[in-house]
XYZ file of C-alpha atoms in Angstrom:
663
model
C 8.298 -57.944 39.756
C 9.438 -57.066 43.241
C 9.077 -54.363 45.832
C 12.018 -51.986 46.255
C 12.097 -48.826 48.323
C 8.394 -49.216 49.120
C 7.640 -49.207 45.383
C 6.481 -52.023 43.138
C 9.113 -52.419 40.405
C 9.727 -54.322 37.181
C 13.217 -55.318 36.167
C 15.029 -54.199 32.999
C 14.974 -57.752 31.578
C 11.246 -58.157 32.256
C 10.576 -54.842 30.547
C 12.933 -55.066 27.518
C 13.464 -58.769 26.885
C 9.718 -59.379 26.860
C 9.267 -56.815 24.103
C 7.190 -54.381 26.127
C 9.768 -51.612 25.499
C 12.809 -51.413 23.209
C 16.262 -50.848 24.641
C 16.657 -47.494 22.858
C 13.257 -46.344 24.093
C 14.172 -47.390 27.670
C 17.510 -45.549 27.486
C 15.886 -42.402 26.127
C 13.096 -42.272 28.749
C 15.558 -43.036 31.505
C 17.894 -40.224 30.256
C 14.976 -37.781 30.040
C 13.673 -38.848 33.479
C 10.313 -39.929 32.105
C 10.546 -43.188 34.028
C 11.753 -43.729 37.598
C 14.751 -46.069 37.711
C 14.842 -46.789 41.441
C 17.935 -48.981 41.161
C 20.741 -48.783 38.628
C 21.939 -52.029 37.146
C 25.460 -53.359 36.681
C 28.257 -52.862 39.104
C 30.277 -55.520 40.891
C 27.177 -57.385 42.026
C 25.769 -57.539 38.524
C 22.317 -56.591 39.727
C 19.536 -55.721 37.307
C 17.995 -52.261 37.017
C 14.548 -51.809 38.597
C 11.907 -49.426 37.234
C 8.914 -48.284 39.307
C 5.761 -49.567 37.561
C 3.728 -46.507 38.568
C 6.190 -44.246 36.680
C 5.657 -46.048 33.329
C 3.392 -44.491 30.705
C -0.107 -45.936 30.686
C 0.332 -48.236 27.673
C 3.534 -49.729 29.066
C 2.014 -50.098 32.516
C -0.987 -51.965 31.128
C 1.315 -54.219 29.138
C 3.336 -55.032 32.242
C 0.209 -55.884 34.303
C -1.113 -57.997 31.420
C 2.133 -59.916 31.000
C 2.849 -60.172 34.755
C -0.543 -60.487 36.515
C -0.802 -60.338 40.369
C 0.849 -57.032 40.805
C -1.702 -55.859 43.415
C -1.119 -58.950 45.535
C 2.601 -58.316 45.364
C 2.085 -54.753 46.487
C -0.042 -55.793 49.454
C 2.268 -58.672 50.393
C 5.291 -56.426 50.269
C 3.536 -53.763 52.330
C 2.547 -56.300 54.984
C 6.075 -57.706 55.227
C 7.620 -54.261 55.456
C 5.186 -53.191 58.205
C 5.093 -56.502 60.130
C 6.658 -56.442 63.595
C 6.332 -58.664 66.657
C 3.691 -57.354 69.073
C 5.463 -57.136 72.459
C 2.198 -56.514 74.302
C 0.923 -59.828 72.884
C 4.106 -61.539 74.112
C 3.431 -60.285 77.652
C -0.261 -61.218 77.476
C 0.136 -64.816 76.318
C 2.912 -65.479 78.873
C 0.718 -64.330 81.768
C -1.528 -67.118 83.029
C -3.619 -64.694 85.067
C -4.670 -63.055 81.773
C -5.017 -66.114 79.549
C -6.776 -68.183 82.228
C -5.005 -71.364 81.086
C -1.487 -72.736 80.795
C -0.373 -72.502 77.137
C 2.591 -74.408 75.790
C 5.333 -72.530 73.966
C 4.057 -73.565 70.525
C 0.602 -72.111 71.185
C 2.035 -68.935 72.673
C 4.119 -68.323 69.528
C 1.143 -69.070 67.262
C -1.128 -66.567 69.041
C 1.589 -63.884 69.164
C 2.163 -64.174 65.367
C -1.598 -64.066 64.700
C -1.905 -60.884 66.753
C 1.060 -59.294 64.951
C -0.417 -60.092 61.484
C -3.815 -58.744 62.462
C -2.139 -55.563 63.678
C -0.824 -55.075 60.092
C -4.252 -55.632 58.585
C -5.863 -53.128 60.958
C -3.071 -50.601 60.352
C -3.645 -50.786 56.575
C -7.406 -50.540 57.048
C -6.986 -47.356 59.088
C -4.571 -45.741 56.574
C -6.857 -44.577 53.785
C -4.012 -43.258 51.649
C -2.153 -46.589 51.640
C -5.386 -48.477 50.993
C -6.209 -46.218 48.059
C -2.777 -46.760 46.551
C -2.609 -50.527 47.110
C -6.177 -51.472 46.318
C -6.875 -48.759 43.777
C -9.880 -47.679 45.807
C -11.630 -48.890 48.969
C -10.271 -51.613 51.237
C -10.550 -54.956 49.450
C -11.191 -57.782 51.989
C -10.928 -60.513 49.355
C -7.517 -59.334 48.231
C -6.340 -58.867 51.820
C -7.469 -62.341 52.873
C -5.861 -63.854 49.801
C -2.591 -62.026 50.468
C -2.509 -63.053 54.149
C -3.132 -66.656 53.116
C -0.048 -66.539 50.856
C 1.988 -65.529 53.928
C 0.836 -68.536 56.014
C 4.039 -70.504 55.492
C 6.338 -67.499 55.562
C 5.025 -66.011 58.814
C 3.575 -69.148 60.418
C 0.152 -67.740 61.301
C -3.078 -69.774 61.597
C -5.647 -67.138 60.611
C -8.715 -68.226 58.575
C -8.337 -68.478 54.762
C -12.004 -67.677 54.073
C -12.649 -63.995 53.455
C -15.744 -63.903 55.687
C -14.089 -65.797 58.534
C -10.953 -63.683 58.199
C -13.006 -60.481 58.241
C -14.915 -61.712 61.303
C -11.667 -62.573 63.098
C -10.270 -59.058 62.406
C -13.376 -57.397 63.791
C -13.502 -59.761 66.792
C -9.855 -58.952 67.503
C -10.537 -55.220 67.325
C -13.376 -55.531 69.856
C -12.087 -58.187 72.287
C -8.325 -58.007 71.980
C -5.872 -60.864 72.469
C -8.261 -63.156 74.350
C -10.320 -63.924 71.220
C -7.298 -65.603 69.609
C -7.253 -68.420 72.204
C -8.939 -71.521 70.889
C -12.339 -72.339 72.332
C -11.140 -75.885 72.950
C -9.346 -74.683 76.079
C -11.743 -74.813 79.035
C -14.820 -75.342 76.837
C -16.829 -78.115 78.533
C -19.378 -78.406 75.727
C -16.702 -79.475 73.253
C -15.335 -82.124 75.587
C -16.309 -85.758 75.625
C -15.498 -85.916 79.335
C -17.258 -82.901 80.808
C -17.390 -81.898 84.458
C -20.495 -83.961 85.220
C -18.994 -87.110 83.699
C -15.720 -86.609 85.555
C -17.565 -86.256 88.868
C -19.443 -89.496 88.158
C -16.204 -91.369 87.493
C -14.616 -89.883 90.616
C -17.605 -90.867 92.719
C -17.402 -94.472 91.520
C -13.662 -94.542 92.345
C -14.165 -93.676 96.042
C -16.488 -96.527 96.935
C -15.555 -98.159 100.274
C -14.159 -101.280 98.574
C -11.524 -99.099 96.817
C -12.182 -100.368 93.259
C -9.428 -100.609 90.666
C -9.584 -98.420 87.554
C -10.796 -101.376 85.490
C -13.657 -101.909 87.959
C -14.588 -98.226 87.702
C -14.697 -98.562 83.907
C -16.979 -101.611 84.154
C -19.331 -99.810 86.569
C -19.453 -96.729 84.315
C -20.368 -98.779 81.229
C -22.994 -100.677 83.224
C -24.477 -97.396 84.465
C -24.788 -95.663 81.063
C -26.322 -98.862 79.661
C -28.945 -98.933 82.413
C -27.571 -102.085 84.063
C -26.422 -100.372 87.290
C -28.153 -97.790 89.461
C -25.988 -94.995 90.872
C -27.270 -92.625 93.554
C -26.048 -89.897 95.899
C -26.185 -91.173 99.530
C -26.392 -87.612 100.905
C -29.488 -86.568 98.968
C -30.878 -89.920 97.834
C -30.899 -88.624 94.242
C -30.769 -91.348 91.575
C -28.501 -90.517 88.630
C -30.177 -90.628 85.213
C -28.209 -92.453 82.448
C -29.943 -90.219 79.872
C -27.891 -87.298 81.180
C -24.721 -89.039 79.986
C -25.295 -89.334 76.236
C -23.570 -87.968 73.139
C -25.104 -85.566 70.594
C -26.881 -88.471 68.894
C -28.536 -89.605 72.127
C -26.390 -92.731 72.428
C -24.733 -93.657 75.764
C -21.482 -91.751 76.098
C -18.800 -94.396 75.741
C -15.513 -93.935 77.595
C -12.615 -96.282 76.991
C -10.626 -97.787 79.836
C -7.674 -95.551 78.948
C -9.935 -92.485 79.260
C -11.035 -93.661 82.712
C -7.362 -94.159 83.615
C -6.534 -90.649 82.442
C -9.314 -89.185 84.585
C -8.327 -91.102 87.696
C -4.605 -90.486 87.211
C -4.901 -86.715 87.082
C -2.859 -85.360 90.030
C -5.801 -83.377 91.408
C -8.117 -86.390 91.106
C -5.591 -88.730 92.761
C -5.261 -86.329 95.680
C -9.041 -86.068 96.151
C -9.432 -89.847 95.944
C -6.753 -90.283 98.620
C -8.640 -87.832 100.833
C -11.808 -89.893 100.510
C -10.264 -93.349 100.901
C -7.414 -92.882 103.394
C -7.551 -92.077 107.087
C -6.993 -88.571 108.393
C -3.554 -89.490 109.694
C -2.429 -91.149 106.452
C -3.665 -88.265 104.305
C -1.979 -85.714 106.551
C 1.386 -87.500 106.474
C 1.422 -88.346 102.763
C -0.643 -85.731 100.909
C -1.150 -82.557 102.929
C 1.352 -79.693 102.783
C 3.536 -79.307 105.875
C 5.066 -76.405 107.745
C 8.618 -75.410 106.800
C 10.842 -74.321 109.697
C 14.474 -73.553 110.439
C 16.514 -74.183 113.568
C 17.293 -71.765 116.369
C 20.596 -70.356 117.617
C 20.659 -71.014 121.366
C 20.504 -74.286 123.254
C 17.780 -74.747 125.883
C 15.615 -72.267 123.971
C 13.275 -75.156 123.248
C 12.911 -78.736 124.412
C 11.117 -81.408 122.396
C 9.846 -84.607 124.026
C 8.500 -87.896 122.776
C 8.190 -91.545 123.746
C 9.706 -94.545 122.014
C 9.666 -98.316 122.531
C 13.065 -99.969 122.741
C 13.339 -102.493 119.918
C 14.716 -105.369 121.966
C 12.396 -107.139 124.405
C 12.465 -108.194 128.059
C 13.156 -111.747 129.138
C 10.452 -111.936 131.784
C 7.456 -110.498 129.914
C 8.680 -110.566 126.290
C 7.427 -106.999 126.074
C 9.285 -103.844 125.073
C 10.584 -101.245 127.510
C 8.917 -97.851 127.141
C 11.291 -94.886 127.103
C 10.685 -91.150 127.152
C 13.288 -88.659 125.889
C 13.790 -84.918 126.196
C 15.945 -83.395 123.426
C 17.421 -79.933 123.141
C 16.316 -78.735 119.698
C 19.452 -76.810 118.701
C 22.169 -79.213 119.911
C 20.015 -82.380 119.516
C 21.357 -83.660 122.870
C 19.330 -86.052 124.991
C 19.032 -84.109 128.259
C 16.414 -86.301 129.924
C 15.430 -89.973 129.729
C 13.157 -92.297 131.684
C 12.128 -95.939 131.390
C 9.079 -97.933 132.496
C 7.107 -101.073 131.776
C 3.935 -99.022 131.334
C 3.519 -95.906 129.233
C 1.788 -93.656 131.739
C 2.172 -90.287 133.441
C 4.846 -91.683 135.766
C 7.109 -92.214 132.741
C 6.633 -88.563 131.744
C 7.286 -87.185 135.237
C 10.458 -89.253 135.625
C 11.755 -87.834 132.324
C 11.141 -84.273 133.529
C 12.878 -85.033 136.801
C 15.882 -86.533 135.019
C 16.150 -83.453 132.799
C 15.969 -80.986 135.667
C 18.504 -82.933 137.724
C 20.934 -82.507 134.819
C 20.112 -78.801 134.572
C 20.622 -78.318 138.331
C 23.982 -80.135 138.311
C 25.276 -77.909 135.497
C 23.843 -74.659 136.875
C 21.710 -73.941 133.796
C 18.399 -72.107 133.719
C 14.890 -73.308 133.015
C 14.418 -74.056 129.255
C 12.452 -71.266 127.614
C 10.058 -73.389 125.567
C 8.861 -76.932 125.141
C 6.852 -78.946 122.590
C 5.014 -82.053 123.787
C 2.364 -84.481 122.627
C -1.257 -84.450 123.727
C -1.575 -88.085 124.743
C 0.327 -88.107 128.038
C 0.632 -84.363 128.646
C -2.944 -83.082 128.424
C -3.502 -83.455 132.185
C -0.783 -80.854 132.813
C -2.232 -78.166 130.500
C -3.636 -76.084 133.344
C -0.802 -76.813 135.743
C 2.836 -77.601 135.189
C 2.644 -77.107 131.390
C 0.642 -73.920 131.441
C 2.608 -71.173 129.695
C 4.701 -69.047 132.094
C 4.201 -71.438 134.994
C 7.533 -73.183 134.459
C 8.212 -72.757 130.726
C 7.643 -69.424 129.002
C 6.409 -71.082 125.789
C 4.484 -74.354 125.565
C 3.208 -76.062 122.426
C 0.952 -79.111 122.457
C 1.405 -80.836 119.112
C -1.620 -82.164 117.237
C -2.465 -85.832 117.902
C -1.001 -88.336 115.406
C 1.040 -85.548 113.804
C 4.507 -86.984 114.282
C 6.071 -84.584 111.792
C 5.243 -81.639 114.068
C 7.485 -82.822 116.943
C 11.203 -82.517 116.256
C 11.808 -85.392 118.692
C 10.379 -87.859 116.152
C 13.134 -87.465 113.506
C 15.751 -87.310 116.277
C 14.552 -90.671 117.617
C 14.921 -92.139 114.129
C 18.343 -90.588 113.532
C 19.680 -91.890 116.845
C 18.320 -95.325 116.123
C 19.912 -95.478 112.666
C 23.286 -93.959 113.535
C 23.986 -95.301 117.048
C 21.604 -98.038 118.197
C 21.677 -100.044 114.940
C 25.491 -99.909 115.006
C 25.861 -101.032 118.625
C 23.288 -103.816 118.938
C 21.864 -106.778 117.086
C 18.180 -107.231 116.356
C 17.458 -103.603 115.516
C 14.961 -103.177 112.699
C 11.482 -104.147 111.557
C 10.086 -107.213 109.831
C 8.861 -104.966 107.024
C 12.179 -103.130 106.718
C 14.286 -103.090 103.559
C 17.847 -104.313 103.238
C 19.852 -104.199 106.458
C 16.929 -102.587 108.253
C 14.965 -105.836 107.926
C 14.672 -107.961 111.070
C 13.629 -111.604 110.903
C 11.387 -113.192 113.540
C 10.616 -116.854 114.129
C 6.926 -117.630 113.701
C 5.250 -119.818 116.320
C 2.715 -122.273 114.929
C 0.015 -122.516 117.589
C -3.742 -122.223 117.721
C -3.590 -118.421 117.235
C -0.978 -118.479 114.444
C -0.140 -114.860 115.365
C 2.897 -115.143 117.636
C 6.540 -114.536 116.772
C 9.703 -115.306 118.712
C 12.738 -113.009 118.882
C 16.215 -114.451 118.559
C 17.263 -113.083 121.968
C 15.723 -111.443 125.046
C 17.311 -109.176 127.658
C 16.977 -108.090 131.282
C 15.565 -104.762 132.366
C 18.881 -103.577 133.765
C 20.731 -104.493 130.565
C 18.305 -102.685 128.266
C 18.241 -99.509 130.372
C 22.039 -99.456 130.767
C 22.569 -99.981 127.039
C 20.143 -97.219 126.140
C 21.735 -94.720 128.518
C 25.114 -95.583 127.035
C 23.710 -95.058 123.523
C 22.346 -91.660 124.576
C 25.763 -90.670 125.892
C 27.397 -91.735 122.635
C 24.765 -89.787 120.658
C 25.462 -86.658 122.714
C 29.211 -86.937 122.156
C 29.179 -87.489 118.381
C 29.704 -84.639 115.942
C 26.821 -82.270 115.440
C 25.292 -82.855 111.961
C 25.575 -79.158 111.050
C 29.353 -79.063 110.772
C 29.185 -75.983 108.578
C 27.900 -73.962 111.535
C 29.606 -75.954 114.304
C 32.870 -77.251 112.798
C 34.470 -80.015 114.853
C 31.948 -79.660 117.716
C 29.943 -82.497 119.245
C 26.308 -82.147 120.203
C 27.236 -81.752 123.868
C 29.790 -79.056 123.072
C 27.154 -77.195 121.048
C 24.776 -77.472 124.010
C 27.273 -76.043 126.503
C 28.628 -73.329 124.202
C 25.291 -71.857 123.128
C 23.160 -71.651 126.282
C 20.443 -69.047 125.864
C 21.485 -66.051 128.028
C 17.869 -65.068 128.747
C 16.743 -68.232 130.541
C 14.878 -67.977 133.824
C 16.910 -69.196 136.831
C 16.471 -72.747 138.072
C 13.482 -72.835 140.450
C 13.592 -75.979 142.568
C 10.579 -74.950 144.682
C 8.181 -74.618 141.717
C 9.458 -77.803 140.117
C 9.112 -79.755 143.361
C 5.494 -78.618 143.731
C 4.506 -79.618 140.189
C 6.571 -82.726 139.366
C 8.125 -83.696 142.699
C 7.201 -86.411 145.166
C 4.457 -85.469 147.635
C 4.188 -86.652 151.209
C 1.334 -85.740 153.554
C 2.746 -85.023 157.017
C 2.338 -82.639 159.962
C 4.442 -80.288 162.054
C 5.614 -81.910 165.272
C 6.588 -80.120 168.469
C 6.486 -76.788 166.609
C 9.808 -77.580 164.966
C 9.964 -80.550 162.571
C 8.093 -82.567 159.993
C 8.531 -86.294 159.433
C 9.197 -87.384 155.843
C 11.058 -90.221 154.078
C 11.706 -91.789 157.519
C 13.618 -88.697 158.601
C 12.941 -85.481 160.503
C 13.274 -82.063 158.853
C 13.642 -78.730 160.698
C 11.496 -75.723 160.042
C 13.676 -72.811 158.956
C 12.378 -70.733 161.901
C 9.660 -70.813 164.521
C 7.949 -67.843 162.876
C 6.820 -70.243 160.125
C 4.013 -71.269 162.503
C 2.392 -67.901 161.860
C 1.713 -68.937 158.232
C -0.383 -71.962 159.216
C -4.166 -72.011 159.293
C -5.834 -71.989 162.739
C -5.691 -75.369 164.436
C -4.165 -76.996 161.336
C -0.690 -78.534 161.533
C -1.100 -80.735 158.468
C 1.206 -79.895 155.512
C 2.330 -81.422 152.199
C 6.061 -81.990 151.757
C 7.287 -81.779 148.123
C 10.736 -82.638 146.821
C 12.582 -83.611 143.649
C 14.238 -86.992 144.200
C 17.862 -87.484 143.213
C 19.160 -90.364 141.086
C 18.658 -92.717 144.046
C 15.169 -91.406 144.792
C 16.189 -89.587 147.973
C 15.075 -86.016 148.782
C 17.584 -83.162 148.716
C 15.548 -79.958 149.078
C 12.138 -80.289 150.739
C 9.406 -77.648 150.570
C 6.201 -77.740 152.615
C 2.832 -76.428 151.450
C -0.562 -76.083 153.100
C -3.513 -76.233 150.693
C -1.315 -75.103 147.779
C 0.255 -72.209 149.729
C 4.007 -72.244 150.213
C 4.964 -72.418 153.889
C 8.667 -73.114 154.239
C 11.832 -74.803 152.977
C 12.808 -77.314 155.638
C 16.265 -78.591 156.506
C 17.269 -82.147 157.272
C 17.825 -82.967 160.953
C 21.318 -84.382 161.377
C 21.350 -86.574 164.468
C 24.340 -87.103 166.760
C 25.377 -90.038 168.893
C 24.086 -89.978 172.407
C 27.248 -91.858 173.496
C 29.740 -89.097 174.094
C 32.725 -91.432 173.929
C 31.807 -92.357 170.341
C 31.033 -88.888 169.028
C 32.817 -87.789 165.862
C 33.348 -84.324 164.439
C 30.151 -84.745 162.442
C 28.268 -85.592 165.640
C 29.621 -82.520 167.386
C 28.670 -80.332 164.426
C 25.153 -81.822 164.442
C 24.910 -81.176 168.203
C 25.856 -77.529 167.752
C 23.386 -77.115 164.881
C 20.526 -78.546 166.941
C 21.457 -76.335 169.876
C 21.225 -73.318 167.583
C 17.744 -74.383 166.440
C 16.546 -74.740 170.020
C 18.144 -71.429 170.979
C 16.302 -69.706 168.118
C 13.073 -71.322 169.299
C 13.609 -70.050 172.838
C 14.431 -66.569 171.549
C 11.218 -66.489 169.490
C 9.189 -67.563 172.534
C 10.894 -64.973 174.716
C 10.470 -62.184 172.177
C 6.811 -63.005 171.696
C 5.897 -63.811 175.285
C 2.271 -62.891 176.025
C 1.889 -60.528 178.967
C -0.696 -61.695 181.525
C -3.606 -59.279 182.144
C -5.758 -58.755 185.320
C -9.580 -58.639 185.435
C -12.087 -57.409 188.077
C -15.765 -56.476 188.253
C -16.691 -52.751 188.257
C -17.921 -51.118 191.608
C -21.588 -50.195 192.280
C -20.883 -46.455 191.920
C -19.228 -47.037 188.548
C -22.263 -49.019 187.381
C -24.607 -46.183 188.404
C -22.514 -43.629 186.493
C -22.735 -45.808 183.396
C -26.537 -45.955 183.652
C -26.768 -42.159 183.967
C -24.541 -41.705 180.972
C -26.740 -44.021 178.875
C -29.875 -42.130 179.927
C -28.387 -38.835 178.728
C -28.080 -40.175 175.147
C -31.043 -39.103 172.891
C -33.298 -42.021 171.841
C -32.474 -41.746 168.155
C -28.800 -42.346 168.937
C -29.383 -45.273 171.267
C -28.515 -48.701 169.854
C -31.515 -50.821 168.907
C -31.641 -53.915 171.080
C -32.842 -57.130 169.450
C -36.187 -58.541 170.584
C -35.909 -61.393 173.088
C -36.254 -64.851 171.638
C -38.960 -67.299 172.659
C -36.519 -69.199 174.856
C -35.445 -65.978 176.625
C -39.081 -65.099 177.330
C -39.731 -68.549 178.725
C -36.782 -68.274 181.081
C -37.984 -64.812 182.194
C -41.451 -66.171 182.985
C -39.970 -68.807 185.258
C-alpha cells in the first residue's frame, strides 16, 4: 500500500495476485467505474495501477486491511509527510541568542527546528476535525499519532518523546509556551549540574589566595575542605563555609576531579577574574582590560605628545643613564623638541618645551593646538602653563602608569628599534629575545647585584648621538606611505601644518616657561639682566608701575646657547613692557666702527624721547597764600546762613585734643 494523490491506495498486484479480487472482476468494476483507479498501469515506465482503498466494496476493503494491516498508520504517516514543512519562524527564533538565552550549536538548532516543524503538523491535524475523522475513523487518536511520529524519527531526524503520554504533554507544552519549551533543561539549569554556581565560587575563591596556588593545589584544598580537613572562611564577613553545603544527592562530599577543577579555572571569564584579583592594577590594565581605539589626524601640530625615556647606554663618570624628554608631532611623528639631564625633574620638562618652541619660532609656525602629557612631571603646571587655553587650546593629562594612552610611548619604541638599534651597539635588554637581548657582565661582590656594561660614554657623546638619531628619524620615510607616498616625516610635518593654529606668542611663553630674573628699573630707563642693560620701550612705561616700586621680574626664552633674545618685564604678574638690549659704543672716537656709530645714534634717540616725555609732561608750579581777614569773615557769615540740618556734623574731640585745650 502507498499514498497517491492524498489517497491511500493498493496496487493491482496486491489486489489481484493475492486472490482478493479476480482479474475479470477488477476489469469489470474498473470499466463500470465502481472502483477508483487513481493511476493507470503500464506505459513506458511499467508502473503498476493503483486503486483507492476507500473506493473498494466493503468485503474487498476488509480483505485488504486484513491481508495488509497498518493501513491507518500509513495514512497518518503519508499525511504528515505531505503536510510537513520547515518552520521559518522557528529558524529565526533558535538563531537569535537574545530569545534562546544561550548559545546553541548548529546541531542543536537543527534538532529544535525539526521538532517544532513536526509538532506543527500534529497540531494542524488535531485542529482539522475532518482530516482527523477520515484518518483515525473517529476522534483524534494520540496513541496512533505518537506511534506514527516515532516511525518518522529516522526519516525526519526529530527527537520528540516516543511515549504517548510524554508526547502528548510535549504537544500541549509547545502549544502553551512556544519554541522555548523545546530547549533542553540541561542548558543553564544549575540543579542538574555537578558544578553549580556555589561550588564554582568556592573554587574561584581558593584560586585567588595571595600565594597564587596552582590548579593542583586548588584541587587539593577543595578535597580537604569537603572532607572537613580544611576550614574555609570569607575574610569580609568572617563567615565559615560549611562542607555539608557541598554534597551530592546522597549526602556524600561532592567530589571534583582535577580535570574538572582545571576546566573551571581555565574558563576565559574565570581566568580574567583571577587575573584581576592576583595582578596589580597596572598589569591588569595593560594585559586584560579593553583599550580605546583611535585613528590619526590630518594636520601636523594639531597635537603634541610628550614622554620621557632613559638612553640605553650609560655615562662614564656615574655609570648612570641620561634622562631624555621628547616632544613628538602626532601626525608626522617628528621629534620637534628634546632635552637631556642627569636628573628627571621639572627642569628636564621645561628645557624640552623651550627646545620645541625655539624650533617653532625659527620656522614661523603657530602654537600647537593640543598636547597630551603625563601626570608625573606635569601636574604642577595644571593651573598654569598647561591649563587649557592658556597656551594650548586642548590639554590632556594621561592616566598614571597608562603608557598605552600616550602616543609618544610607541613612537619611542619605534625609533629605538628602527634607528637607535641600527646605529649603536649595546641597545637592548637582558631579558630581550634574539637580537634584542643585551648581555651584561655580573660583578661578584658582597651585594651580588651589580652588572658591568661592555662600554661607557661621555655626556657630550650620548647627547650628540641622540640628536643625530632624532634627525635621522625625522628624515626617514613616513610609515603611512599609502597616504604620504615618498614623503619623509619632516616633509609631512611641513606640508600639513594646521591652518587654524594660534600665532606664536613669545611673551606668554617667556612668562610661563622662560628664565626669570628679579631686577629693578634704573635711572627711569633701563633694567639690568644677564650682565647687560636693557632699555624700556618708552618712558611712559613708568606710569604702569606701582607707587614707590621699581622692582620688576624679567622673563625670557633662552636660545640654544642660553642667552636671552626677547625680554619681557612683569610686576607682580602684570605685564609692563618688552625691553630692548642696550648696544654700547666705544668711548674712544678714533676706534669707533659703524656699529658703534649706529649704537650712539640709537642711544641718542632714547634720551631724546625721554626728554620729550619730560617736557610734554612738565608739572606747572602753583602759588599759595593765606586768605585776608575780610575773606575769612565772609566765610563765617556764609556758614552761619546754612540751616542746622544741612550743616556737616563735626566729630567729637578726642581725649588728647581736650587735654591740649585744657593746657
